[in-house]
Amino acid sequence: VTARVGVVGATGYAGSECVRWLLGHPEVEVEAVVSRRAGTRLGDAIPSLFGLTDLVIEEFDAARLARLDAVFLATPHGAAADLARALDASGAPLVIDLAADHRLDPGWTYGQPEWNAEAIRGARRIAAPGCFATAIEMAAAPLVRAKAVKGPLFVSAATGSTGSGASPSEATHHPERFANLRAYKVLSHQHVPEVKALLARVGGGAAPDLHFVPLSAPLDRGILATVFATVDEGLDVGALFAEAYRGKPLVRVRDGSPEVRHVRGTALADVAAFRDGSAAVGLCALDNLGKGAASQAVQCLNLRLGLPVETGLLAVPCTP
Ligand SMILES: NC(=O)c1ccc[n+]([C@@H]2O[C@H](COP(=O)([O-])OP(=O)(O)OC[C@H]3O[C@@H](n4cnc5c(N)ncnc54)[C@H](OP(=O)(O)O)[C@@H]3O)[C@@H](O)[C@H]2O)c1
């Protein structure tokens, strides 16, 4: 299979990361890159891609994109819904949306490859999870699937500044962000409903309530999520995680704390579980632009194409 694909929003953080993974994918040809900067060479808009591709940014043309095997939408919330409607009208065979617009839409399939693979394999409209959502799901789902959680889940997760996109804002301004740590959207983050929906499916209909405090960390890339749960004393949480992620090549179950620098620039999710008495903790570190966005969308494409989920996505992390 060589799949011909297009990326809309290719000059953004998530879209350019999609292009980065797709250019190195052995079964994919990137045929179109789209943004409002039509006519600019992608290698000029994204200097890290300079000399590695001749692609020139195009205007959004639903009829042209619909002739490709797959279209990735990496545009801001709201824009994605309009573009997806145009692609629907033109009969696009496969759309993978990285924005939040369709994650709770019953006409779309939730693109969580480790926890929803069967549905993704047959889907034509795939909504890739949010970055925080992915990290929380990876850290919580093994406990929820085992129906081991008593009472609510409490979650805290710290993220890097690329999580809010390429347009500068006060919250991403270097002097405000650097050497600082703060909570925001306390108990009101927009990712909670999609996490609850996924966990309800994983748990066979019942999901624990979930309370989430996001933290803004002085990083550019990376999320570390900590999920706190009450469980039965004696529960082997390490065994639950090992079992849940056995045979999942992009998930590594660690003995100690996962670290964001070990997954930086990769498609990996590093997870770990701990228990003391009835207190259990699940941890997940991932790159918000990788497993939290672009590489996760490519995982979905791989499943849809019948390829091994890790095709084109296995890169050895750099340290330090
Ligand atoms: N950043 C993350 O960690 C992350 C993680 C998971 C999901 N996501 C989701 O992915 C999407 C993109 O996020 P991002 O962080 O990459 O944002 P971003 O850096 O602001 O990129 C947005 C992209 O969309 C393009 N664009 C905007 N309006 C457009 C339109 N009407 N038609 C065509 N292109 C348009 C922009 O390009 P021009 O300005 O050149 O037009 C840019 O390439 C968002 O929905 C976000 O929620 C992001």
XYZ file of C-alpha atoms and ligand atoms in Angstrom:
368
model
C 0.000 0.000 0.000
C 1.195 3.463 -0.729
C -1.397 5.802 0.715
C -1.610 9.293 -0.780
C -2.364 11.762 1.988
C -2.906 15.466 2.620
C -2.326 17.515 5.768
C -4.460 20.597 6.428
C -2.879 22.972 8.954
C 0.585 21.824 7.914
C 2.265 25.013 9.156
C 1.002 24.535 12.729
C 2.696 22.629 15.516
C 0.561 19.485 15.243
C 0.272 19.610 11.436
C 3.986 20.048 10.806
C 4.625 17.188 13.214
C 2.216 15.077 11.128
C 4.185 15.968 8.010
C 7.444 15.099 9.783
C 6.218 11.583 10.629
C 4.505 11.077 7.257
C 7.585 12.082 5.214
C 9.462 9.215 6.871
C 6.607 6.724 6.581
C 7.410 3.832 4.209
C 3.813 3.367 3.017
C 2.744 7.006 2.642
C 3.209 9.725 0.047
C 2.411 13.264 1.224
C 0.691 14.802 -1.799
C -0.820 17.985 -0.386
C -0.091 20.390 2.447
C -2.667 23.075 3.148
C -2.875 26.290 5.142
C -3.850 29.913 4.572
C -0.267 30.568 3.382
C -0.791 29.057 -0.087
C 2.193 29.430 -2.412
C 4.822 29.267 0.353
C 7.234 26.353 0.253
C 6.690 24.154 3.300
C 10.446 24.107 3.937
C 10.383 27.908 4.227
C 7.357 27.941 6.556
C 8.799 25.113 8.698
C 12.583 25.610 8.580
C 13.329 22.206 10.141
C 11.861 20.652 6.964
C 14.003 22.834 4.654
C 15.675 20.763 1.940
C 13.760 17.616 2.908
C 10.626 18.216 0.842
C 9.566 20.145 -2.270
C 5.974 20.485 -1.057
C 4.357 23.871 -1.599
C 1.426 24.965 0.587
C -1.930 24.900 -1.193
C -5.314 26.423 -0.570
C -7.959 24.141 0.901
C -9.671 22.423 -2.044
C -12.107 19.776 -0.811
C -12.534 18.124 -4.215
C -8.763 17.730 -4.681
C -8.212 16.471 -1.121
C -11.116 14.033 -1.432
C -9.241 12.233 -4.216
C -6.491 11.328 -1.728
C -6.634 8.203 0.424
C -6.571 10.178 3.681
C -6.732 13.762 4.900
C -5.395 14.897 8.257
C -7.051 18.004 9.729
C -4.737 19.840 12.151
C -6.578 23.141 12.261
C -7.989 25.097 15.207
C -11.171 24.028 16.935
C -14.150 25.207 14.874
C -12.292 25.458 11.553
C -11.968 21.653 11.506
C -15.754 21.141 11.590
C -16.307 23.368 8.528
C -13.466 21.730 6.598
C -14.717 18.252 7.516
C -18.197 19.096 6.217
C -16.675 20.165 2.886
C -14.657 16.926 2.726
C -17.829 14.937 3.513
C -19.640 16.674 0.675
C -16.784 15.811 -1.712
C -16.793 12.139 -0.646
C -13.375 11.997 1.038
C -12.710 8.343 1.909
C -10.836 8.931 5.179
C -10.542 12.003 7.418
C -8.479 12.022 10.600
C -9.180 15.120 12.683
C -6.729 16.185 15.384
C -8.992 18.976 16.655
C -11.632 18.589 19.364
C -14.586 19.156 17.025
C -15.623 15.519 16.518
C -14.361 13.621 19.561
C -17.835 13.255 21.059
C -19.629 13.062 17.685
C -21.362 9.670 17.289
C -20.645 9.791 13.532
C -16.913 9.751 14.235
C -14.660 7.100 15.777
C -12.479 8.027 18.751
C -8.886 7.514 17.581
C -7.317 5.986 20.684
C -5.280 3.171 19.064
C -4.408 1.326 22.279
C -8.002 1.349 23.533
C -10.245 1.528 20.443
C -8.300 -0.274 17.700
C -11.113 -2.455 16.356
C -13.386 0.505 15.694
C -10.533 2.520 14.106
C -9.751 -0.289 11.624
C -13.162 0.117 9.998
C -13.611 3.880 10.418
C -13.824 6.577 7.713
C -14.025 9.517 10.137
C -11.553 9.402 13.018
C -11.244 11.997 15.801
C -7.817 11.762 17.416
C -7.855 12.369 21.189
C -6.532 15.502 22.851
C -3.039 15.520 24.292
C -4.038 15.713 27.966
C -6.850 13.247 27.284
C -4.437 10.711 25.798
C -2.068 10.898 28.751
C -4.889 10.557 31.293
C -6.485 7.672 29.388
C -3.202 5.780 29.142
C -2.639 6.162 32.903
C -6.219 5.389 33.974
C -7.629 2.859 31.509
C -5.869 -0.266 32.866
C -7.414 0.385 36.310
C -10.847 1.195 34.876
C -10.899 -1.858 32.582
C -10.235 -4.046 35.644
C -13.108 -2.280 37.468
C -10.556 -1.638 40.209
C -11.373 2.028 40.913
C -13.457 2.848 44.006
C -14.854 6.385 43.992
C -13.581 9.143 41.700
C -10.270 9.538 39.905
C -8.206 12.612 40.755
C -5.802 13.746 38.044
C -3.061 16.305 37.730
C -1.058 16.709 34.531
C 1.664 19.151 33.530
C 2.098 20.252 29.931
C 4.556 22.126 27.750
C 3.794 25.325 25.859
C 3.351 23.776 22.386
C 0.053 22.365 23.673
C -1.580 25.693 22.884
C -0.358 26.006 19.298
C 1.953 28.220 17.276
C 0.159 31.541 17.798
C 1.829 33.411 20.655
C -0.197 34.281 23.745
C 0.500 35.626 27.200
C 0.412 32.090 28.578
C 3.103 30.920 26.131
C 5.325 34.025 26.267
C 8.788 32.896 27.359
C 9.257 35.228 30.368
C 5.823 34.250 31.677
C 6.321 30.544 31.112
C 10.009 29.978 31.844
C 10.983 28.902 35.391
C 7.337 28.931 36.435
C 4.638 26.394 37.278
C 0.953 27.158 37.660
C -2.456 25.513 37.520
C -5.119 26.643 35.046
C -8.659 25.624 34.056
C -8.829 23.975 37.501
C -11.599 21.332 37.498
C -12.907 22.771 34.217
C -10.658 21.531 31.390
C -12.426 20.749 28.116
C -10.760 17.316 27.729
C -12.598 15.717 30.665
C -15.769 14.656 28.751
C -13.841 12.721 26.075
C -11.779 10.965 28.762
C -14.942 9.985 30.626
C -16.501 8.702 27.408
C -13.472 6.542 26.573
C -13.185 5.223 30.134
C -16.897 4.379 30.164
C -16.407 2.225 27.042
C -13.268 0.625 28.480
C -15.049 -0.054 31.775
C -18.017 -1.683 30.073
C -20.423 1.220 30.570
C -19.436 2.412 34.004
C -16.722 5.022 34.482
C -15.548 6.689 37.666
C -16.018 10.412 38.036
C -12.861 12.345 37.224
C -11.465 15.601 38.654
C -8.621 17.204 36.704
C -6.140 19.990 37.452
C -3.894 20.915 34.481
C -0.510 22.488 35.166
C 1.447 24.762 32.864
C 5.079 23.604 32.961
C 8.244 25.378 31.764
C 8.692 22.903 28.883
C 8.095 23.268 25.163
C 7.003 19.645 24.564
C 5.755 16.954 26.900
C 3.001 15.953 29.311
C 3.311 14.049 32.570
C -0.083 12.909 33.887
C -0.631 11.569 37.394
C -3.892 9.714 38.074
C -4.807 8.974 41.718
C -7.293 6.194 42.510
C -8.570 4.253 45.499
C -8.333 0.496 44.917
C -8.442 -2.740 46.896
C -5.405 -3.276 49.113
C -3.290 -6.018 47.583
C -4.228 -5.199 43.986
C -1.250 -5.815 41.674
C -1.422 -2.590 39.652
C 1.884 -3.351 37.923
C 0.420 -6.578 36.564
C -2.680 -4.738 35.326
C -0.546 -2.269 33.385
C 1.743 -4.986 32.017
C -1.273 -6.964 30.826
C -3.030 -3.912 29.341
C -0.031 -2.865 27.267
C 1.417 -6.268 26.331
C 1.951 -6.330 22.559
C 1.546 -2.532 22.244
C 4.856 -1.518 20.638
C 4.523 2.224 21.268
C 3.801 1.888 25.006
C 6.542 1.210 27.511
C 5.638 0.123 31.044
C 8.365 1.571 33.251
C 9.420 0.530 36.753
C 10.110 4.085 37.938
C 8.608 7.405 36.934
C 8.100 7.985 33.210
C 9.999 11.093 32.066
C 8.973 13.554 29.379
C 12.515 13.761 28.017
C 12.518 10.014 27.326
C 9.560 10.412 24.946
C 10.414 13.820 23.469
C 9.990 13.867 19.691
C 8.790 10.248 19.703
C 5.520 8.385 19.220
C 5.953 6.625 22.560
C 3.838 6.714 25.700
C 5.707 5.711 28.855
C 3.484 4.530 31.709
C 3.923 3.223 35.256
C 1.710 2.192 38.167
C 2.246 2.283 41.916
C 0.181 1.298 44.955
C 0.509 1.871 48.690
C -2.321 0.351 50.707
C -5.495 1.364 48.937
C -3.877 4.372 47.165
C -2.954 3.698 43.554
C -1.257 5.972 41.069
C -1.025 5.652 37.289
C 1.513 7.786 35.443
C 1.975 8.580 31.770
C 4.585 10.673 29.969
C 4.169 11.492 26.298
C 5.030 14.169 23.773
C 1.887 16.273 23.324
C 2.759 16.745 19.645
C 3.622 13.042 19.196
C 1.459 10.469 20.966
C -0.696 13.408 22.112
C -1.418 14.505 18.530
C 0.442 13.720 15.284
C 1.940 10.272 15.768
C -1.320 9.096 17.322
C -3.143 10.233 14.160
C -0.594 8.290 12.085
C -1.206 5.240 14.301
C -4.878 5.553 13.315
C -3.930 5.689 9.626
C -1.789 2.573 10.080
C -4.687 0.670 11.658
C -7.026 1.841 8.894
C -4.532 0.674 6.235
C -4.121 -2.713 7.910
C -0.477 -1.983 8.739
C 1.254 -2.687 12.039
C 0.317 0.242 14.297
C 3.930 1.350 14.719
C 4.747 1.543 10.975
C 6.869 4.634 10.331
C 6.741 5.613 13.997
C 9.588 3.776 15.666
C 12.347 6.289 16.323
C 14.915 5.878 19.045
C 14.665 8.770 21.550
C 17.657 11.052 22.072
C 19.223 11.504 25.493
C 19.873 14.028 26.888
N -0.578 21.413 20.045
C -0.897 20.239 20.595
O -0.181 19.719 21.453
C -2.157 19.532 20.147
C -2.393 18.245 20.647
C -3.553 17.566 20.271
C -4.455 18.180 19.417
N -4.209 19.425 18.955
C -5.202 20.041 18.059
O -4.644 20.151 16.762
C -5.164 21.311 16.130
C -3.997 22.176 15.687
O -3.288 22.569 16.847
P -1.874 23.288 16.798
O -1.408 23.351 18.186
O -1.023 22.669 15.758
O -2.333 24.754 16.321
P -1.498 25.805 15.461
O -0.047 25.646 15.722
O -2.134 27.119 15.713
O -1.770 25.371 13.947
C -2.990 25.588 13.301
C -2.809 25.367 11.809
O -4.039 25.528 11.142
C -3.861 26.415 10.021
N -5.162 27.034 9.797
C -5.860 27.817 10.633
N -7.072 28.112 10.104
C -7.124 27.471 8.905
C -8.107 27.373 7.878
N -9.285 28.011 7.973
N -7.828 26.621 6.776
C -6.648 26.001 6.661
N -5.675 26.047 7.613
C -5.917 26.781 8.712
C -2.721 27.307 10.435
O -1.985 27.739 9.330
P -1.944 29.182 8.689
O -1.898 30.179 9.811
O -0.676 29.120 7.862
O -3.182 29.222 7.894
C -1.820 26.293 11.150
O -1.115 25.535 10.177
C -6.048 22.042 17.164
O -7.391 21.753 16.906
C -5.586 21.443 18.471
O -6.612 21.417 19.445
C -3.068 20.117 19.284
